[in-house]
Coordinates of C-alpha atoms and ligand atoms in Angstrom, one line a residue:
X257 CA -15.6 7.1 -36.1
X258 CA -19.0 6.7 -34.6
X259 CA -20.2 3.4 -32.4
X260 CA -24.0 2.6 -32.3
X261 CA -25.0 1.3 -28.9
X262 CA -28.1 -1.1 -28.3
X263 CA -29.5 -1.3 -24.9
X264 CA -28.6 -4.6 -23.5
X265 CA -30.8 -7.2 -21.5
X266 CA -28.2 -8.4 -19.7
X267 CA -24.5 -9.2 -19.4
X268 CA -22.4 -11.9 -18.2
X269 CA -19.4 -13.6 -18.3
X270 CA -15.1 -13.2 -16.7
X271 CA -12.8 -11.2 -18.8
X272 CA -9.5 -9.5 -17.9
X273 CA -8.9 -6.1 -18.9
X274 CA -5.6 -5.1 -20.0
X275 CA -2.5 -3.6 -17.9
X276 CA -2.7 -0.4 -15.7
X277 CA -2.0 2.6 -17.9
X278 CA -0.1 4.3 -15.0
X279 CA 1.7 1.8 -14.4
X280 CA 3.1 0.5 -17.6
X281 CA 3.9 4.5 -17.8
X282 CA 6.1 3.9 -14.9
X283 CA 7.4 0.7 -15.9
X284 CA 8.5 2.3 -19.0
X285 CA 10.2 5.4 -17.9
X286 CA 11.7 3.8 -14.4
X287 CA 12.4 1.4 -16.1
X288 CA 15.3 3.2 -18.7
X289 CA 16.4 4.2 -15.7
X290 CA 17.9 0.9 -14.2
X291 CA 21.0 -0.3 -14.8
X292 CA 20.2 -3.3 -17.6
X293 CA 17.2 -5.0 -19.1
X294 CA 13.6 -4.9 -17.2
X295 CA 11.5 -7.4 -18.8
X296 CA 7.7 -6.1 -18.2
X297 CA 4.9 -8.3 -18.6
X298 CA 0.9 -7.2 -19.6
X299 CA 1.9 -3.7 -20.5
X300 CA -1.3 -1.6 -21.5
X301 CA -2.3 -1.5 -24.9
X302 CA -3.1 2.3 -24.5
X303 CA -1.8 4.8 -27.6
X304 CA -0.9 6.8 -24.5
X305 CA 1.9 4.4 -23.6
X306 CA 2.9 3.7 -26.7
X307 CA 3.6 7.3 -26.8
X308 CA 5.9 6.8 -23.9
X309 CA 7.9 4.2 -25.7
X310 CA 8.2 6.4 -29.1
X311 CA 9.9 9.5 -26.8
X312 CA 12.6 6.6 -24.8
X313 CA 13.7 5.8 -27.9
X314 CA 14.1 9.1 -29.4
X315 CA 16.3 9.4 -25.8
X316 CA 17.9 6.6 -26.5
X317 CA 16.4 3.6 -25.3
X318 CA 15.9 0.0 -26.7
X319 CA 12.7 -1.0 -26.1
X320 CA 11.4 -4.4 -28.1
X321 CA 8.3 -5.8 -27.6
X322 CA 6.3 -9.4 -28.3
X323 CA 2.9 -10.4 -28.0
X324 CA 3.7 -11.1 -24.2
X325 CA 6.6 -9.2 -23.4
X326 CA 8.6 -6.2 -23.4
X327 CA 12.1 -5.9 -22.9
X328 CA 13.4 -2.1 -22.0
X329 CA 16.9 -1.8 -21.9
X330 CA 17.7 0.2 -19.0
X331 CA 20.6 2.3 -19.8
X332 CA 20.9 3.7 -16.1
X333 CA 20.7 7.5 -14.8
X334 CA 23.1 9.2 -17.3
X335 CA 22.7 6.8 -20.1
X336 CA 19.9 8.8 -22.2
X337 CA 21.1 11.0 -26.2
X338 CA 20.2 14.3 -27.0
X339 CA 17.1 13.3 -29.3
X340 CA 17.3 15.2 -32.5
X341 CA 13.7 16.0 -32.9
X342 CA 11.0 16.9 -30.8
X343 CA 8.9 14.3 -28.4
X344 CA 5.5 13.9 -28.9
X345 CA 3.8 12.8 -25.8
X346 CA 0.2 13.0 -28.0
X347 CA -2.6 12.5 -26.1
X348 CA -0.3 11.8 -22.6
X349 CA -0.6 13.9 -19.7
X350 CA 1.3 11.3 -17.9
X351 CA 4.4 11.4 -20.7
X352 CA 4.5 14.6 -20.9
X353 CA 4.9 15.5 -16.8
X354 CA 6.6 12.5 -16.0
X355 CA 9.2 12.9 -19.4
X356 CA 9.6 16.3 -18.1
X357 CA 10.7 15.3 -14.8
X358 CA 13.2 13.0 -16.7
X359 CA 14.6 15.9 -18.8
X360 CA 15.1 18.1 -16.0
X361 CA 18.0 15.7 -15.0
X362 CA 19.7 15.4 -18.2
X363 CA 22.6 18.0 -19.2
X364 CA 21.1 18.3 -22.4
X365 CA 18.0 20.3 -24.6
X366 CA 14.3 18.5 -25.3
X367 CA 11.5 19.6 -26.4
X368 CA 7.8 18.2 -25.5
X369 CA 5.0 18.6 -27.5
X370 CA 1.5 16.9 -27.3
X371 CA -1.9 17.0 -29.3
X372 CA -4.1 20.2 -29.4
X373 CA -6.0 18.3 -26.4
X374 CA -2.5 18.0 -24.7
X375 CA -1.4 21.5 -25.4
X376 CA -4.3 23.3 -23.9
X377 CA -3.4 21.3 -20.2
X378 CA -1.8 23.1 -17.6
X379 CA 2.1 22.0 -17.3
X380 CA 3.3 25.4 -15.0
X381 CA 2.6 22.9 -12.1
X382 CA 5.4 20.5 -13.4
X383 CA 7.5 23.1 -14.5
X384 CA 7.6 25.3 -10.9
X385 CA 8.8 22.7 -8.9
X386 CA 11.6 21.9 -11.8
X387 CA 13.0 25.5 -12.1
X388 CA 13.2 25.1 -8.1
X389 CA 15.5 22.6 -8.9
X390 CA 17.8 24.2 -10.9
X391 CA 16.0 23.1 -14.4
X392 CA 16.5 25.4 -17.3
X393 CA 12.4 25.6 -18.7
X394 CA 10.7 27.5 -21.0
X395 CA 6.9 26.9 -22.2
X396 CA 4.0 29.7 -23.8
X397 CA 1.9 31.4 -21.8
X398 CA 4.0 32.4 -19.1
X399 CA 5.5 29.2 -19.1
X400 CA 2.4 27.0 -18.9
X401 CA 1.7 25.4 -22.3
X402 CA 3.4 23.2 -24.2
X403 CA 6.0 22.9 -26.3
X404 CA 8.1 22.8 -23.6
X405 CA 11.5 23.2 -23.7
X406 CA 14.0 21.8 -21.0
X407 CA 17.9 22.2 -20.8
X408 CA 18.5 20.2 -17.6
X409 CA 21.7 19.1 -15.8
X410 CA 22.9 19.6 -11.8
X411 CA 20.0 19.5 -10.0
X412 CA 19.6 20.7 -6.7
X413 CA 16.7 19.1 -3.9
X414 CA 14.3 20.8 -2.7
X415 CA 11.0 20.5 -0.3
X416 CA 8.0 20.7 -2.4
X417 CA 4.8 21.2 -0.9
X418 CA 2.2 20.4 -3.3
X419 CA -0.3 22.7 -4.5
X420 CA -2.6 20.5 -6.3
X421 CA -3.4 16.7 -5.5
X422 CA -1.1 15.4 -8.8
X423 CA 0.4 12.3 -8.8
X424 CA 2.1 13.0 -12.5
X425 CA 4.1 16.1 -10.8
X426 CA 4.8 14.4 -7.9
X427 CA 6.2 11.4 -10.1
X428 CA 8.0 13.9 -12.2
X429 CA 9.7 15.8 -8.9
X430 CA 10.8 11.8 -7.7
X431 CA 12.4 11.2 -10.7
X432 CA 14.3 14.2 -11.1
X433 CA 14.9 13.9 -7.7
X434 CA 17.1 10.6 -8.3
X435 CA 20.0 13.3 -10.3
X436 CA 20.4 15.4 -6.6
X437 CA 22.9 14.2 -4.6
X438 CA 20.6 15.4 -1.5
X439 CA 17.3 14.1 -0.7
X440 CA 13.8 15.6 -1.6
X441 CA 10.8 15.5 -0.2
X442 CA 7.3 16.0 -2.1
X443 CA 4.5 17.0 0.4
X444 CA 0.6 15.8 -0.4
X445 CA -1.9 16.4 1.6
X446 CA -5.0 14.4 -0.1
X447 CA -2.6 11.0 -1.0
X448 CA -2.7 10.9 -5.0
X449 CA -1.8 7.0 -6.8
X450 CA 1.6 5.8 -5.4
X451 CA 3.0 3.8 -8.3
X452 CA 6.0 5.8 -8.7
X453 CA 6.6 5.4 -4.8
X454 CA 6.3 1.7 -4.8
X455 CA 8.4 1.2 -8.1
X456 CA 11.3 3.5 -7.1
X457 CA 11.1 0.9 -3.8
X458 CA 11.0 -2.0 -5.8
X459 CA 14.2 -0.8 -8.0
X460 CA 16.2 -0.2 -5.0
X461 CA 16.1 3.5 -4.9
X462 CA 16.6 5.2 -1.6
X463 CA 13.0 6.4 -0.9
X464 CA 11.3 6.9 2.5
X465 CA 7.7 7.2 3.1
X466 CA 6.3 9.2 6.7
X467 CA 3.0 10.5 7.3
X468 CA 1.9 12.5 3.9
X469 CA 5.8 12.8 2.7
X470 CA 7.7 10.9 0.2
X471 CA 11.8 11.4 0.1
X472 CA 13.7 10.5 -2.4
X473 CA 17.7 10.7 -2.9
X474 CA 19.7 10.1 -5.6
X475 CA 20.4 6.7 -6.1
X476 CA 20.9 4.2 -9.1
X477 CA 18.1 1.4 -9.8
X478 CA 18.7 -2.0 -10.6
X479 CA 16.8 -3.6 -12.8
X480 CA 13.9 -6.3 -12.1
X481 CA 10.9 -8.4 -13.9
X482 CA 7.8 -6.3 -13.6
X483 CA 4.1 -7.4 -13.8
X484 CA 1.4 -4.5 -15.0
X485 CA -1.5 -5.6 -13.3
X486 CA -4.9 -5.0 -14.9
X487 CA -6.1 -1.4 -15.3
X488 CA -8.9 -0.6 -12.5
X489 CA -9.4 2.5 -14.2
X490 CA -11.1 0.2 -17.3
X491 CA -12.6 -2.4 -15.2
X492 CA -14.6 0.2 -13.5
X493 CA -17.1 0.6 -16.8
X494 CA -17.5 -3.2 -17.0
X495 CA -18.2 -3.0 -12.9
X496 CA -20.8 -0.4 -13.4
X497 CA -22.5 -2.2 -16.7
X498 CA -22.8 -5.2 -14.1
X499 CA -24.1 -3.5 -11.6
X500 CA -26.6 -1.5 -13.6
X501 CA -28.2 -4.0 -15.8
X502 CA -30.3 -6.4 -14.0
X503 CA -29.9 -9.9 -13.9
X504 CA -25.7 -8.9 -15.3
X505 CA -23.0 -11.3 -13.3
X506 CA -19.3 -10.1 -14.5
X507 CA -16.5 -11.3 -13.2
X508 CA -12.7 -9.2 -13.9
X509 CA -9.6 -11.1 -12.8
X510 CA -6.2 -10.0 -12.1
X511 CA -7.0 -6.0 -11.8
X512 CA -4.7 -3.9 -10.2
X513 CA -6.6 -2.9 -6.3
X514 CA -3.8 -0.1 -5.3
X515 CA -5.7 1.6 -2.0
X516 CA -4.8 5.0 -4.1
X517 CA -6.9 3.6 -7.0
X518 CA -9.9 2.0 -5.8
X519 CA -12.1 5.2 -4.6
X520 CA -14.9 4.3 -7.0
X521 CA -15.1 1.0 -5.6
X522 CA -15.5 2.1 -2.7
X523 CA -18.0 4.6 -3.3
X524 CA -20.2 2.1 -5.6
X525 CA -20.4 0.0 -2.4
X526 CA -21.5 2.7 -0.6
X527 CA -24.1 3.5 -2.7
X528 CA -25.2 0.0 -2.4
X529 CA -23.7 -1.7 -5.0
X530 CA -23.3 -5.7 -5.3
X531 CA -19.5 -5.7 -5.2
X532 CA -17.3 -8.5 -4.6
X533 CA -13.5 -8.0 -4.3
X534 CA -11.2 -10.8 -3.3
X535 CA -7.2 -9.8 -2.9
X536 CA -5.1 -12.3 -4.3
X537 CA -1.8 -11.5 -4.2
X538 CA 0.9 -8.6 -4.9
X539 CA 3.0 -8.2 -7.4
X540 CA 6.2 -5.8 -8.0
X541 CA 4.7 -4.0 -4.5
X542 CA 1.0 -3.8 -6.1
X543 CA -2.3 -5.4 -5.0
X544 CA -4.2 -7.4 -7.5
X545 CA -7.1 -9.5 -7.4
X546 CA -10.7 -10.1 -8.8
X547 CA -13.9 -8.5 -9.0
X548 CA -17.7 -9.7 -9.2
X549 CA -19.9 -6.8 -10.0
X550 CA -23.7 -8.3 -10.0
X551 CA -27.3 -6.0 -10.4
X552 CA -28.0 -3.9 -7.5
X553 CA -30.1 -1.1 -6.0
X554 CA -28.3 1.8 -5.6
X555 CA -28.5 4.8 -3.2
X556 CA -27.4 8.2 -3.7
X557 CA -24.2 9.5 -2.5
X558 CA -21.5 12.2 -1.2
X559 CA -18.3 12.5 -2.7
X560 CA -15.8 15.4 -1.6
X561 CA -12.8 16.8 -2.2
X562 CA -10.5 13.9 0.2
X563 CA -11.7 11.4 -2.0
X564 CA -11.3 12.7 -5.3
X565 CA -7.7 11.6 -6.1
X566 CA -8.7 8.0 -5.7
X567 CA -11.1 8.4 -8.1
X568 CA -10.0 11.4 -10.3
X569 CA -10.7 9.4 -13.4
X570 CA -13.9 7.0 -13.0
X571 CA -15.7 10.2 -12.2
X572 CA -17.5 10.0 -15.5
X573 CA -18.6 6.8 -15.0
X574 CA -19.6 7.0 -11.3
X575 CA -22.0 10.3 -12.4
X576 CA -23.4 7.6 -15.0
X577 CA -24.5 5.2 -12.1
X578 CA -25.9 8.2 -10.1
X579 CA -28.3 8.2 -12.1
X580 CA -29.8 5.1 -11.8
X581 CA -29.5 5.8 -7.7
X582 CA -32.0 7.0 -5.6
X583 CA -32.0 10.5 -4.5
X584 CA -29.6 13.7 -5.3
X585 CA -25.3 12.5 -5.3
X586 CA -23.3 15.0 -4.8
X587 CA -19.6 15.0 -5.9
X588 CA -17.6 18.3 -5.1
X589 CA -13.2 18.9 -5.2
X590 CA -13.3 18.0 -8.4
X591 CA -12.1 21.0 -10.6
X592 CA -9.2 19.1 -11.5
X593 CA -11.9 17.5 -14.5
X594 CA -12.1 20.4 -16.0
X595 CA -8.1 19.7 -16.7
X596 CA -8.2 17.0 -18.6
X597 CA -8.1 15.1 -21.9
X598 CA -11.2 17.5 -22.1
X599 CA -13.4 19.7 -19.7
X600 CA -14.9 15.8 -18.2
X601 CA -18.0 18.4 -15.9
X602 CA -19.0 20.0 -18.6
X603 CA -18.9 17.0 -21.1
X604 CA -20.7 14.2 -19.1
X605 CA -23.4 17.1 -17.6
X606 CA -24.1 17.9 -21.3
X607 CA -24.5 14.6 -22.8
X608 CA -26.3 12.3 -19.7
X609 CA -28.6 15.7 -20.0
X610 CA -29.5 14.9 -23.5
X611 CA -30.4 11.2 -22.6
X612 CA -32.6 12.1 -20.1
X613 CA -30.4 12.6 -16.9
X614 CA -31.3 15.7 -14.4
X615 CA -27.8 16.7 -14.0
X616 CA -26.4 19.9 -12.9
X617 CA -22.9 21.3 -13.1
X618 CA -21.0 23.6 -10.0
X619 CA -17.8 25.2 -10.2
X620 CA -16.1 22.0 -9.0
X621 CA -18.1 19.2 -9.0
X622 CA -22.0 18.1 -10.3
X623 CA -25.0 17.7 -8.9
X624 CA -27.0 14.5 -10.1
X625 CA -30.5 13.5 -9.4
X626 CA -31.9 9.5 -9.4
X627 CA -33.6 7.9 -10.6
X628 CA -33.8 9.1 -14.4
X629 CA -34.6 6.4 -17.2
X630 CA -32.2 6.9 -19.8
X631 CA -32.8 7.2 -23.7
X632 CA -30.7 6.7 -26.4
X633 CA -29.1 10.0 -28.3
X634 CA -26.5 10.8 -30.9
X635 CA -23.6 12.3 -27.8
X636 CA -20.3 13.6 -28.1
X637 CA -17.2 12.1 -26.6
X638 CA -15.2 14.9 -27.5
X639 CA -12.9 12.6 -28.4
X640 CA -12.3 11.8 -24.6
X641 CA -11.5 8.7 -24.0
X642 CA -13.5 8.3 -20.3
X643 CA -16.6 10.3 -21.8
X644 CA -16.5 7.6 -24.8
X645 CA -16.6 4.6 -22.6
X646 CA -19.1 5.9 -20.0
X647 CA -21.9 7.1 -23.0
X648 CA -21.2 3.8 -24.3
X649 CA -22.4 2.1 -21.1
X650 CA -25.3 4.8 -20.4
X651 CA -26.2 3.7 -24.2
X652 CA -26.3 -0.5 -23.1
X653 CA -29.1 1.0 -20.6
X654 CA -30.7 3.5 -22.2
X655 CA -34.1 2.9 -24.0
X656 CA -33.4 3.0 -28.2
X657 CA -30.1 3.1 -29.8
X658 CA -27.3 5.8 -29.0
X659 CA -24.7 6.7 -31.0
X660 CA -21.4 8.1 -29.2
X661 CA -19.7 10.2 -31.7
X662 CA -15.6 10.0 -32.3
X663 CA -15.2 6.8 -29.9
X664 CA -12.1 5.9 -31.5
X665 CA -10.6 7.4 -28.4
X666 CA -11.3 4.9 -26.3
X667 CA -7.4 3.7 -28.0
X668 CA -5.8 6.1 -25.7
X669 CA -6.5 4.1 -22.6
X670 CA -8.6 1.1 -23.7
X671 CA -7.9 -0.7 -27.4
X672 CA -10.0 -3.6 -26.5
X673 CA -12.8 -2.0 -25.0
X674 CA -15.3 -2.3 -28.0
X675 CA -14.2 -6.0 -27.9
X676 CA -14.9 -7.2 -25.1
X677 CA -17.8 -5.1 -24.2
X678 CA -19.2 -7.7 -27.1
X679 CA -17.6 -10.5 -25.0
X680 CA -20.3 -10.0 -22.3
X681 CA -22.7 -9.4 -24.3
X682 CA -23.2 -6.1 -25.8
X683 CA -24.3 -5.0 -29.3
X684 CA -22.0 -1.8 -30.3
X685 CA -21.3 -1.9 -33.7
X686 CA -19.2 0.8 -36.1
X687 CA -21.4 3.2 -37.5
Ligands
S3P910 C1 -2.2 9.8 -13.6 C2 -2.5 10.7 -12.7 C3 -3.8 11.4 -12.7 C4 -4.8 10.7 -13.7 C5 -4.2 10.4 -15.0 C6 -3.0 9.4 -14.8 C7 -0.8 9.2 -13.5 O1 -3.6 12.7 -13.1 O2 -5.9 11.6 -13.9 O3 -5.2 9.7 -15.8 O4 -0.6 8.1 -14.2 O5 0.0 9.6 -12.7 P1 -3.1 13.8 -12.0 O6 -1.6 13.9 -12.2 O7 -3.8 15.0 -12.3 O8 -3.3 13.2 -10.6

């Protein structure tokens, strides 16, 4: 399905966008994992999750769900079945890692599949540190692609030194971590999101945090009410539509403002950007609180390799906003874009280019020059989900309509975000 865009005058108004995809992943999972029922509150919307919940309860797992709850019934450590087909994890990088972390620690066989997106991503760097641990895994391509296949059982811990900046195999080595009767210890050097770390803590596992290390050992979690605050990761297009569109005032309440998640926030203020963020409380061990994104005049900036994990996936978005922002921004470190949902450098590059933006592409990063007027074009999302929402905004400021091709995909992450993009004002109809 096609959207057609209008460019906006302006945009205002408070909304709340919907739970943290990550975390509702880790509510989900860790949350099998407890010993009894874990009532979770605001969990995403995202086709992505709900991909989560259809492989728990081929493992096993009651999960029910209301309008405002859902209930997962925690069966503990050792409580999971064989499941008797495959589990598709679809369009979810985050299933499929994290699942296969899970796997690893049961004595029985699964398989993991995904989507052709899904089974062109790199899984070898979930799978090493998994065979280190005693793991049985096979996968194509020199054990890289999925299907995987994992016969798990009687793990032993290890110290894992991470080669890439990954928060879904470092969540995957914690989990299977909980089965050794030692402790492991993952390694990062560039801090990737900690939502495993701080949910593990809040469900009583033994885990330790020093420096750049996280050690986990075995230990049973108990089960507790969890919160998903909203995701930052969708907020971030409405913050940039506010901040791009002058005379815009929006106001998002209750979004999740995890230090490992807010990068782009950071970097939009730095470029000059009319930010307002006010901390209002924690929940389950997370931040949350509101923002007021408001016109602004925006500078060009610097983004490098340190930064990109808290910001891996509002890259898109951000390269948008460069170019409305004088001067040349740099953003480099980020060849992990090229690894996901699809090849995020080459995509945005390609499509800001046909409406107008002087953008060039490196190795590992772009190269994006301000300040470019923006008009409308028909532009692929390659049904990605980030590259749907981010032409959709560059299309509310462009000059004629745009039409963003296949932006049904904004259901992996982000259901409602056709919805309420028309809540504040927009005009994005189906085409
Ligand atoms: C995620 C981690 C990130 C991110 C993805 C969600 C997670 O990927 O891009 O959208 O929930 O752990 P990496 O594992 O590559 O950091």
């Amino acid at each position: 399905m096609n959207r057609k865009i209008q460019p906006a005058a302006k945009l205002s108004g408070t909304i709340e966008v919907p739970g943290d995809k990550s975390i509702s992943h880790r509510a989900l999972i860790l949350g099998s994992l407890c010993e009894g029922d874990v009532p979770i509150s605001n969990l995403s919307s995202a086709a992505d999750c709900a991909a989560t919940v259809s492989c728990l309860r081929n493992l096993g797992i009651n999960i029910t769900a209301t309008k405002d709850m859902t209930i997962v019934r925690g069966k503990g450590l050792h409580g999971f079945k064989e499941s008797s087909d495959i589990l598709d994890a679809q369009n979810s990088g985050t299933t499929m890692r994290l699942l296969t972390g899970l796997a690893a620690g049961q004595p029985f066989y699964s398989v993991l599949t995904g989507d052709n997106s899904l089974r062109r991503r790199p899984m070898k760097r979930v799978i090493a540190p998994l065979r280190q641990m005693g793991a049985h895994i096979l996968a194509r391509n020199n054990n890289n692609d999925p299907p995987i296949t994992v016969l798990g059982g009687n793990l032993c811990s290890i110290y894992y030194s991470m080669p890439v900046a990954s928060a879904q195999v470092k969540s995957a080595v914690l989990i299977a971590a909980l089965y050794c009767a030692d402790s492991t210890t993952v390694f990062e050097e560039f801090p990737t999101r900690d939502h495993t770390e701080r949910m593990l803590d809040y469900f009583g596992a033994d885990i330790t945090l020093s420096q750049n290390e996280i050690t986990v050992a075995g230990s049973d979690l108990k089960p507790r009410e969890i919160f998903v605050p909203g995701d930052i990761s969708s907020a971030v297009y409405f913050v940039a539509a506010g901040i791009l569109l002058p005379d815009s005032r929006i106001e998002i309440k209750n979004v999740g403002l995890n230090e490992t998640r807010t990068g782009a926030l950071d970097v939009l203020m730095e470029m000059g950007a009319n930010v307002e963020i006010a901390k209002t409380g924690i929940r389950n061990g997370e931040p949350v609180g509101d923002i007021i994104a408001g016109y602004s005049r925006l500078r060009a900036v610097q983004i490098g390799l340190e930064r990109i994990p808290s910001l891996v996936d509002e890259i898109p978005i951000l390269a948008l906003v460069a170019t409305q922002a004088e001067g040349t921004t740099v953003i480099s470190g980020a060849g992990e874009l090229r690894f996901k949902e699809s090849d995020r450098l080459a995509g945005i590059a390609s499509q800001l280019r046909l409406m107008g933006a002087s953008i060039r592409e490196s190795p590992d990063g772009l190269e994006i020059d301000g300040k470019f007027p923006l008009s409308g074009a028909a532009v692929e999302s390659f049904a990605d989900h980030r590259l749907a929402m981010t032409l959709s905004i560059a299309g509310l400021i462009a000059d004629g309509e745009t039409v963003v091709r296949n932006a049904e995909s904004v259901t992996i992450s982000f259901p409602e975000f056709y919805d309420m993009l028309k809540l504040i004002g927009g005009i994005c109809e189906n085409q």
